[in-house]
Amino acid sequence: MKTNPSFSHRLVLFCGPSGSGKTTIVHHLMKVFPSMRFSISATTRPRRDNEVNGRDYFFLTESDFRSRLGNGDFLESEEVYPGRFYGTLKEEVDRILDDGNIALFDVDVVGGLQIKKHFGPRLLDVFVMPPSIDELHRRLVTRATETEDSLMRRLGKAEKEMQSAFRFSHVIVNSDLDKAQAEAEQLVRQFLADEIPDPEEAE
Ligand code: 5GP
């Protein structure tokens, strides 16, 4: 049986290389769609100056992260960069969905593909592609949040991730942020208007 769009039990996933603009797009969508809630990931990477614990990430020590991993608290988790762990907490997603809101993910490609597999048609999955590696390089340098080492790691990972774009149902090329945001909005509107299988029956 199909149920009609109550927004509950729906999820939206944005993947793409660091510097692709996916986080900016995700923040834009939360302003446009009031029932969207960002799924706050846990990470062991250091907090940046503009970040707030419990808003941008749950910043954990590696030993806390490992202990939560041992407890089975993560839906997916990954060593995204050497020594830097990231993971989606099951309780975070449950809390959002139980409140009748739409869960919004901003994760890397490997984690994103796991989330996509887990939720199936209840999830809209979008890959955000930077216009080129050179442009990505320029954006990361402008952002000035990375050391030279971490910049090179991010670029190396970005090249690999861009080759996985075809695994996602939708690809947005972010050469112009306004256009990319409008495209993302349109995809979400369409997704919310579509019927999806009853979550009870999908599980
Ligand atoms: P950043 O350090 O720039 O915040 O994030 C680095 C990468 O880790 C980004 O691609 C980001 O989307 C990804 N990321 C953030 N949270 C998670 C998560 O919970 N799981 C996975 N697999 N990746 C994540």
Coordinates of N, CA and C and ligand atoms in Angstrom, one line a residue:
M1 N 0.8 -1.2 0.0 CA 0.0 0.0 0.0 C 0.9 1.3 0.0
K2 N 0.4 2.3 -0.7 CA 1.1 3.6 -0.7 C 0.5 4.5 0.3
T3 N 1.3 5.2 1.0 CA 0.7 6.3 1.9 C 1.1 7.6 1.2
N4 N 0.3 8.6 1.6 CA 0.6 9.9 1.0 C 1.3 10.7 1.9
P5 N 2.0 11.6 1.3 CA 2.9 12.5 1.9 C 2.6 13.1 3.2
S6 N 2.6 12.4 4.3 CA 2.9 13.0 5.5 C 4.5 13.0 5.3
F7 N 5.1 14.1 5.8 CA 6.6 14.1 5.5 C 7.3 13.2 6.4
S8 N 6.6 12.6 7.4 CA 7.3 11.8 8.4 C 8.0 10.6 7.7
H9 N 9.0 10.2 8.3 CA 9.8 9.0 7.8 C 10.5 9.2 6.5
R10 N 10.7 10.5 6.1 CA 11.4 10.8 4.9 C 12.8 11.3 5.3
L11 N 13.7 11.1 4.4 CA 15.1 11.4 4.6 C 15.7 12.0 3.3
V12 N 16.6 12.9 3.5 CA 17.3 13.6 2.3 C 18.8 13.5 2.6
L13 N 19.5 13.1 1.6 CA 20.9 12.9 1.7 C 21.7 13.7 0.7
F14 N 22.6 14.5 1.2 CA 23.5 15.2 0.3 C 25.0 14.7 0.5
C15 N 25.6 14.2 -0.6 CA 26.9 13.7 -0.6 C 27.7 14.6 -1.6
G16 N 29.1 14.5 -1.4 CA 29.9 15.2 -2.4 C 31.2 15.6 -1.7
P17 N 32.2 15.9 -2.5 CA 33.5 16.2 -1.8 C 33.5 17.4 -0.9
S18 N 34.4 17.4 0.0 CA 34.6 18.5 0.9 C 34.9 19.8 0.0
G19 N 34.1 20.8 0.1 CA 34.3 22.0 -0.7 C 33.4 22.1 -1.9
S20 N 32.5 21.0 -2.1 CA 31.6 21.0 -3.2 C 30.5 22.0 -3.0
G21 N 30.3 22.4 -1.8 CA 29.2 23.4 -1.5 C 28.0 22.6 -0.9
K22 N 28.1 21.4 -0.6 CA 26.9 20.6 -0.1 C 26.5 21.1 1.2
T23 N 27.4 21.5 2.1 CA 26.9 22.0 3.4 C 26.2 23.3 3.3
T24 N 26.6 24.2 2.4 CA 25.9 25.5 2.2 C 24.5 25.2 1.6
I25 N 24.4 24.2 0.7 CA 23.1 23.8 0.1 C 22.2 23.3 1.2
V26 N 22.7 22.4 2.1 CA 22.0 21.8 3.1 C 21.4 22.9 4.1
H27 N 22.2 23.9 4.4 CA 21.8 24.9 5.3 C 20.7 25.8 4.6
H28 N 20.8 26.0 3.3 CA 19.8 26.7 2.6 C 18.5 25.9 2.6
L29 N 18.5 24.6 2.4 CA 17.3 23.8 2.4 C 16.6 23.9 3.8
M30 N 17.4 23.9 4.8 CA 16.7 24.0 6.1 C 16.0 25.3 6.4
K31 N 16.4 26.3 5.7 CA 15.7 27.6 5.8 C 14.4 27.5 5.0
V32 N 14.4 26.8 3.9 CA 13.3 26.8 3.0 C 12.2 25.8 3.5
F33 N 12.7 24.6 4.0 CA 11.8 23.6 4.5 C 11.9 23.5 6.0
P34 N 10.9 24.1 6.7 CA 11.0 24.2 8.1 C 11.0 22.8 8.8
S35 N 10.5 21.8 8.2 CA 10.5 20.5 8.9 C 11.7 19.7 8.7
M36 N 12.7 20.3 8.0 CA 13.9 19.5 7.8 C 14.9 19.7 9.0
R37 N 15.4 18.6 9.5 CA 16.4 18.7 10.6 C 17.7 18.0 10.2
F38 N 18.7 18.7 10.4 CA 20.1 18.2 10.1 C 20.4 17.1 11.1
S39 N 20.8 16.0 10.5 CA 21.3 14.9 11.4 C 22.7 15.2 11.8
I40 N 22.9 15.5 13.1 CA 24.2 15.9 13.6 C 25.1 14.6 13.8
S41 N 26.2 14.6 13.0 CA 27.1 13.4 13.1 C 28.0 13.6 14.3
A42 N 28.6 12.4 14.7 CA 29.7 12.5 15.7 C 31.0 12.4 14.9
T43 N 32.0 13.1 15.4 CA 33.3 13.1 14.8 C 34.4 13.2 15.9
T44 N 35.6 12.7 15.5 CA 36.7 12.9 16.4 C 37.7 14.0 15.8
R45 N 37.3 14.6 14.7 CA 38.2 15.7 14.3 C 38.0 16.9 15.1
P46 N 39.1 17.7 15.2 CA 39.0 18.9 16.1 C 37.9 19.9 15.6
R47 N 37.3 20.6 16.5 CA 36.3 21.6 16.2 C 36.9 22.8 15.5
R48 N 36.3 23.3 14.5 CA 36.8 24.6 13.9 C 36.2 25.7 14.7
D49 N 36.8 26.9 14.5 CA 36.4 28.1 15.4 C 34.9 28.4 15.2
N50 N 34.4 28.2 14.0 CA 33.0 28.7 13.8 C 32.0 27.6 14.1
E51 N 32.5 26.5 14.7 CA 31.6 25.3 14.9 C 31.2 25.2 16.4
V52 N 30.0 24.7 16.6 CA 29.5 24.5 17.9 C 29.2 23.1 18.2
N53 N 29.7 22.6 19.3 CA 29.4 21.2 19.7 C 27.9 21.0 19.9
G54 N 27.3 19.9 19.3 CA 25.9 19.7 19.4 C 25.1 20.4 18.4
R55 N 25.7 21.3 17.6 CA 25.0 22.0 16.5 C 25.6 21.5 15.2
D56 N 26.9 21.6 15.0 CA 27.5 21.2 13.8 C 27.9 19.7 13.8
Y57 N 28.4 19.3 14.9 CA 28.8 17.9 15.2 C 28.7 17.6 16.7
F58 N 28.7 16.4 17.0 CA 29.1 16.0 18.4 C 30.5 15.7 18.4
F59 N 31.3 16.5 19.0 CA 32.8 16.3 19.0 C 33.2 15.3 20.1
L60 N 33.7 14.1 19.7 CA 34.0 13.1 20.7 C 35.5 12.8 20.7
T61 N 36.0 12.3 21.8 CA 37.3 11.8 21.8 C 37.3 10.4 21.1
E62 N 38.5 10.0 20.6 CA 38.5 8.7 19.9 C 38.0 7.6 20.8
S63 N 38.4 7.7 22.1 CA 38.0 6.5 22.9 C 36.4 6.5 23.1
D64 N 35.8 7.7 23.3 CA 34.3 7.8 23.3 C 33.7 7.3 22.0
F65 N 34.3 7.7 20.9 CA 33.8 7.2 19.6 C 33.8 5.7 19.5
R66 N 35.0 5.1 19.9 CA 35.1 3.7 19.8 C 34.1 3.0 20.8
S67 N 33.9 3.6 21.9 CA 33.0 2.9 22.9 C 31.6 2.9 22.3
R68 N 31.2 4.1 21.7 CA 29.9 4.1 21.1 C 29.7 3.2 20.0
L69 N 30.8 3.0 19.2 CA 30.8 2.1 18.1 C 30.6 0.6 18.7
G70 N 31.3 0.3 19.8 CA 31.2 -1.0 20.4 C 29.7 -1.2 20.9
N71 N 29.1 -0.1 21.3 CA 27.7 -0.3 21.8 C 26.7 -0.4 20.6
G72 N 27.2 -0.3 19.4 CA 26.3 -0.4 18.2 C 25.4 0.9 18.1
D73 N 26.0 2.0 18.5 CA 25.2 3.3 18.4 C 25.1 3.9 17.0
F74 N 26.0 3.4 16.1 CA 26.0 4.1 14.8 C 25.3 3.4 13.7
L75 N 24.6 4.1 12.9 CA 24.0 3.6 11.7 C 25.0 3.3 10.6
E76 N 26.0 4.2 10.6 CA 27.2 4.0 9.7 C 28.3 4.8 10.4
S77 N 29.5 4.4 10.2 CA 30.6 5.2 10.7 C 31.9 4.8 9.8
E78 N 32.8 5.8 9.9 CA 33.9 5.6 8.9 C 35.1 6.5 9.4
E79 N 36.3 6.0 9.0 CA 37.5 6.8 9.2 C 37.6 7.6 7.9
V80 N 37.0 8.7 7.9 CA 36.9 9.5 6.6 C 38.3 9.9 6.2
Y81 N 39.1 10.4 7.1 CA 40.5 10.7 6.9 C 41.3 10.0 8.0
P82 N 42.6 9.7 7.7 CA 43.4 8.9 8.7 C 43.3 9.5 10.1
G83 N 42.8 8.7 11.0 CA 42.7 9.1 12.4 C 41.5 10.0 12.7
R84 N 40.7 10.3 11.7 CA 39.5 11.1 11.9 C 38.2 10.3 11.6
F85 N 37.5 10.0 12.7 CA 36.3 9.2 12.5 C 35.1 10.1 12.5
Y86 N 34.1 9.6 11.7 CA 32.8 10.3 11.6 C 31.7 9.2 11.6
G87 N 30.6 9.5 12.2 CA 29.5 8.5 12.1 C 28.1 9.1 12.4
T88 N 27.1 8.4 11.8 CA 25.7 8.8 12.0 C 25.1 8.1 13.2
L89 N 24.6 8.8 14.1 CA 24.1 8.1 15.3 C 22.6 7.7 15.1
K90 N 22.4 6.5 15.4 CA 21.0 6.0 15.2 C 20.0 6.8 16.0
E91 N 20.3 7.2 17.2 CA 19.4 7.9 18.1 C 19.1 9.3 17.5
E92 N 20.0 9.8 16.8 CA 19.8 11.2 16.2 C 18.8 11.1 15.1
V93 N 18.9 10.1 14.2 CA 18.0 9.9 13.1 C 16.6 9.5 13.7
D94 N 16.5 8.6 14.7 CA 15.2 8.2 15.3 C 14.5 9.4 15.9
R95 N 15.3 10.3 16.6 CA 14.7 11.4 17.2 C 14.0 12.3 16.2
I96 N 14.7 12.6 15.1 CA 14.2 13.4 14.0 C 12.9 12.8 13.4
L97 N 13.0 11.6 13.1 CA 11.8 10.9 12.4 C 10.7 10.8 13.4
D98 N 10.9 10.4 14.6 CA 9.9 10.3 15.6 C 9.1 11.6 15.9
D99 N 9.9 12.7 15.7 CA 9.2 14.0 15.8 C 8.4 14.4 14.6
G100 N 8.4 13.5 13.6 CA 7.6 13.8 12.4 C 8.4 14.8 11.4
N101 N 9.7 14.9 11.6 CA 10.5 15.8 10.7 C 11.2 15.0 9.7
I102 N 11.8 15.7 8.8 CA 12.6 15.1 7.7 C 14.1 15.2 8.1
A103 N 14.7 14.0 8.0 CA 16.1 14.0 8.4 C 17.0 14.3 7.2
L104 N 18.0 15.2 7.4 CA 18.8 15.7 6.4 C 20.3 15.3 6.7
F105 N 20.9 14.6 5.7 CA 22.3 14.1 6.0 C 23.3 14.8 5.1
D106 N 24.4 15.1 5.7 CA 25.6 15.7 4.9 C 26.8 14.8 5.3
V107 N 27.0 13.7 4.5 CA 28.0 12.8 4.8 C 28.9 12.5 3.6
D108 N 30.0 11.7 3.8 CA 30.8 11.4 2.7 C 30.2 10.3 1.8
V109 N 30.8 10.0 0.7 CA 30.2 9.0 -0.2 C 30.0 7.6 0.3
V110 N 31.0 7.1 1.0 CA 30.9 5.7 1.5 C 29.7 5.6 2.5
G111 N 29.7 6.6 3.5 CA 28.6 6.6 4.5 C 27.3 6.9 3.8
G112 N 27.3 7.7 2.8 CA 26.0 8.1 2.1 C 25.5 6.9 1.4
L113 N 26.3 6.1 0.8 CA 25.8 4.9 0.1 C 25.2 3.9 1.1
Q114 N 25.8 3.8 2.3 CA 25.3 2.9 3.3 C 23.9 3.4 3.7
I115 N 23.8 4.7 3.9 CA 22.5 5.3 4.4 C 21.4 5.1 3.3
K116 N 21.8 5.2 2.0 CA 20.9 5.1 0.9 C 20.4 3.6 0.9
K117 N 21.3 2.7 1.1 CA 20.9 1.3 1.1 C 19.9 1.0 2.2
H118 N 20.2 1.6 3.4 CA 19.4 1.3 4.6 C 18.0 1.8 4.4
F119 N 17.8 3.0 3.8 CA 16.4 3.6 3.9 C 15.6 3.4 2.5
G120 N 16.3 3.1 1.5 CA 15.6 2.8 0.2 C 14.8 4.0 -0.3
P121 N 13.5 3.7 -0.7 CA 12.8 4.8 -1.4 C 12.3 5.9 -0.4
R122 N 12.5 5.8 0.9 CA 12.1 6.9 1.8 C 13.1 8.0 1.7
L123 N 14.2 7.7 1.0 CA 15.3 8.7 1.0 C 15.6 9.3 -0.4
L124 N 15.7 10.6 -0.4 CA 16.2 11.3 -1.6 C 17.7 11.4 -1.6
D125 N 18.4 10.9 -2.5 CA 19.9 11.0 -2.5 C 20.4 11.9 -3.6
V126 N 21.3 12.8 -3.3 CA 21.8 13.8 -4.2 C 23.3 13.9 -4.1
F127 N 24.0 13.9 -5.2 CA 25.4 14.1 -5.2 C 25.7 15.5 -5.7
V128 N 26.5 16.2 -4.9 CA 26.9 17.6 -5.3 C 28.3 17.6 -5.9
M129 N 28.4 17.9 -7.2 CA 29.6 17.8 -7.9 C 30.3 19.2 -8.1
P130 N 31.5 19.4 -7.7 CA 32.2 20.7 -7.9 C 32.4 20.8 -9.4
P131 N 32.5 22.0 -10.0 CA 32.7 22.1 -11.4 C 34.0 21.5 -11.9
S132 N 35.1 21.5 -11.1 CA 36.3 20.9 -11.4 C 37.2 20.7 -10.2
I133 N 38.2 19.9 -10.3 CA 39.2 19.8 -9.2 C 39.9 21.1 -8.9
D134 N 40.2 21.8 -10.0 CA 40.9 23.1 -9.8 C 40.1 24.1 -9.0
E135 N 38.8 24.1 -9.3 CA 37.9 25.0 -8.6 C 37.7 24.6 -7.1
L136 N 37.7 23.3 -6.9 CA 37.6 22.8 -5.6 C 38.8 23.2 -4.8
H137 N 40.0 23.1 -5.4 CA 41.2 23.5 -4.7 C 41.1 24.9 -4.3
R138 N 40.7 25.8 -5.3 CA 40.6 27.2 -5.0 C 39.6 27.4 -3.8
R139 N 38.5 26.7 -3.8 CA 37.5 27.0 -2.7 C 38.1 26.5 -1.3
L140 N 38.8 25.4 -1.3 CA 39.3 25.0 -0.1 C 40.4 25.9 0.5
V141 N 41.2 26.5 -0.5 CA 42.2 27.5 -0.1 C 41.5 28.7 0.5
T142 N 40.5 29.2 -0.2 CA 39.7 30.4 0.2 C 39.1 30.1 1.6
R143 N 38.6 28.9 1.8 CA 37.9 28.6 3.1 C 38.9 28.7 4.3
A144 N 40.2 28.4 4.0 CA 41.3 28.5 4.9 C 41.0 27.8 6.3
T145 N 40.4 26.6 6.2 CA 40.2 25.9 7.4 C 41.1 24.7 7.5
E146 N 41.9 24.5 6.4 CA 42.8 23.3 6.3 C 44.2 23.6 6.4
T147 N 45.0 22.7 6.9 CA 46.5 22.8 6.8 C 46.8 22.2 5.4
E148 N 48.0 22.5 5.0 CA 48.5 22.0 3.6 C 48.2 20.5 3.5
D149 N 48.6 19.8 4.6 CA 48.4 18.3 4.6 C 47.0 17.9 4.4
S150 N 46.2 18.5 5.2 CA 44.7 18.1 5.2 C 44.1 18.5 3.9
L151 N 44.6 19.6 3.3 CA 44.1 20.1 2.0 C 44.4 19.0 0.9
M152 N 45.6 18.5 0.9 CA 46.0 17.5 -0.1 C 45.2 16.3 0.1
R153 N 44.9 15.9 1.4 CA 44.1 14.7 1.7 C 42.7 14.9 1.1
R154 N 42.2 16.0 1.4 CA 40.8 16.3 1.0 C 40.7 16.3 -0.6
L155 N 41.7 16.8 -1.2 CA 41.7 16.9 -2.7 C 41.8 15.5 -3.3
G156 N 42.6 14.7 -2.7 CA 42.8 13.3 -3.1 C 41.5 12.5 -3.0
K157 N 40.9 12.7 -1.8 CA 39.6 12.0 -1.6 C 38.5 12.5 -2.5
A158 N 38.5 13.8 -2.8 CA 37.5 14.4 -3.7 C 37.6 13.8 -5.1
E159 N 38.8 13.6 -5.6 CA 38.9 13.0 -6.9 C 38.3 11.6 -7.0
K160 N 38.5 10.9 -6.0 CA 37.9 9.5 -5.9 C 36.4 9.6 -5.8
E161 N 35.9 10.5 -4.9 CA 34.5 10.7 -4.7 C 33.7 11.1 -6.0
M162 N 34.4 11.9 -6.7 CA 33.7 12.4 -8.0 C 33.5 11.3 -8.9
Q163 N 34.3 10.2 -8.8 CA 34.1 9.1 -9.7 C 32.9 8.2 -9.3
S164 N 32.4 8.5 -8.1 CA 31.2 7.7 -7.5 C 29.9 8.4 -7.8
A165 N 29.9 9.6 -8.4 CA 28.7 10.4 -8.6 C 27.6 9.5 -9.2
F166 N 28.0 8.6 -10.1 CA 26.9 7.9 -10.9 C 26.1 6.9 -9.9
R167 N 26.6 6.7 -8.7 CA 25.9 5.8 -7.8 C 24.7 6.5 -7.2
F168 N 24.6 7.8 -7.4 CA 23.5 8.5 -6.7 C 22.4 8.8 -7.7
S169 N 21.2 9.0 -7.2 CA 20.0 9.1 -8.1 C 20.0 10.5 -8.8
H170 N 20.6 11.5 -8.1 CA 20.6 12.9 -8.7 C 22.0 13.5 -8.5
V171 N 22.4 14.2 -9.5 CA 23.7 14.9 -9.4 C 23.4 16.4 -9.7
I172 N 23.9 17.3 -8.8 CA 23.8 18.7 -9.1 C 25.3 19.2 -9.2
V173 N 25.5 19.9 -10.4 CA 26.9 20.5 -10.6 C 26.8 21.9 -10.0
N174 N 27.7 22.1 -9.0 CA 27.6 23.4 -8.3 C 28.6 24.3 -8.9
S175 N 28.3 24.9 -10.1 CA 29.2 26.0 -10.6 C 28.7 27.3 -10.2
D176 N 27.4 27.4 -10.0 CA 26.7 28.6 -9.6 C 25.8 28.3 -8.4
L177 N 26.2 28.8 -7.2 CA 25.5 28.4 -6.0 C 24.0 28.7 -6.0
D178 N 23.5 29.8 -6.6 CA 22.1 30.1 -6.6 C 21.4 29.1 -7.4
K179 N 22.0 28.7 -8.5 CA 21.3 27.7 -9.4 C 21.3 26.4 -8.7
A180 N 22.4 26.0 -8.1 CA 22.5 24.7 -7.4 C 21.5 24.6 -6.3
Q181 N 21.3 25.7 -5.5 CA 20.3 25.7 -4.5 C 18.9 25.6 -5.0
A182 N 18.6 26.3 -6.1 CA 17.3 26.2 -6.7 C 17.0 24.8 -7.2
E183 N 18.0 24.2 -7.8 CA 17.9 22.8 -8.2 C 17.6 21.8 -7.1
A184 N 18.4 22.1 -6.0 CA 18.2 21.2 -4.8 C 16.8 21.4 -4.2
E185 N 16.3 22.6 -4.2 CA 15.0 22.9 -3.7 C 13.9 22.2 -4.5
Q186 N 14.1 22.2 -5.8 CA 13.1 21.6 -6.7 C 13.1 20.1 -6.5
L187 N 14.3 19.5 -6.4 CA 14.3 18.0 -6.1 C 13.6 17.7 -4.9
V188 N 13.8 18.5 -3.8 CA 13.1 18.2 -2.5 C 11.6 18.3 -2.7
R189 N 11.2 19.4 -3.3 CA 9.7 19.6 -3.5 C 9.1 18.5 -4.2
Q190 N 9.8 18.0 -5.3 CA 9.2 16.9 -6.0 C 9.2 15.6 -5.2
F191 N 10.2 15.4 -4.4 CA 10.3 14.2 -3.5 C 9.2 14.2 -2.5
L192 N 8.9 15.4 -1.9 CA 7.9 15.5 -0.9 C 6.5 15.3 -1.5
A193 N 6.4 15.6 -2.8 CA 5.1 15.5 -3.4 C 4.8 14.1 -3.9
D194 N 5.9 13.3 -4.1 CA 5.7 11.9 -4.5 C 5.2 11.0 -3.4
E195 N 4.5 10.0 -3.9 CA 4.1 9.0 -2.9 C 5.3 8.1 -2.6
I196 N 5.4 7.6 -1.4 CA 6.4 6.6 -1.1 C 5.8 5.4 -0.4
P197 N 6.5 4.3 -0.4 CA 5.9 3.1 0.2 C 5.7 3.3 1.7
D198 N 4.7 2.7 2.3 CA 4.5 2.8 3.7 C 5.7 2.4 4.5
P199 N 6.3 3.2 5.4 CA 7.5 2.8 6.0 C 7.3 1.5 6.8
E200 N 6.1 1.3 7.4 CA 5.9 0.1 8.2 C 6.1 -1.2 7.3
E201 N 5.7 -1.0 6.0 CA 5.8 -2.2 5.1 C 7.1 -2.2 4.4
A202 N 7.8 -1.1 4.4 CA 9.1 -1.1 3.8 C 10.2 -1.8 4.6
E203 N 9.9 -1.9 5.9 CA 11.0 -2.4 6.8 C 10.9 -3.9 7.0
Ligands
5GP1 P1 34.3 18.0 7.5 O1 35.5 17.6 8.3 O2 34.7 18.9 6.4 O3 33.2 18.5 8.4 O4 33.7 16.7 6.9 C1 34.6 15.8 6.2 C2 33.7 14.8 5.4 O5 33.1 13.9 6.4 C3 32.6 15.5 4.6 O6 32.5 14.8 3.4 C4 31.4 15.2 5.4 O7 30.2 15.1 4.7 C5 31.7 13.8 6.0 N1 30.9 13.4 7.1 C6 30.3 14.2 8.1 N2 29.6 13.5 8.9 C7 29.7 12.2 8.5 C8 29.1 11.0 9.0 O8 28.4 10.9 10.0 N3 29.5 9.9 8.3 C9 30.3 9.9 7.3 N4 30.6 8.7 6.6 N5 30.8 11.0 6.8 C10 30.5 12.2 7.4

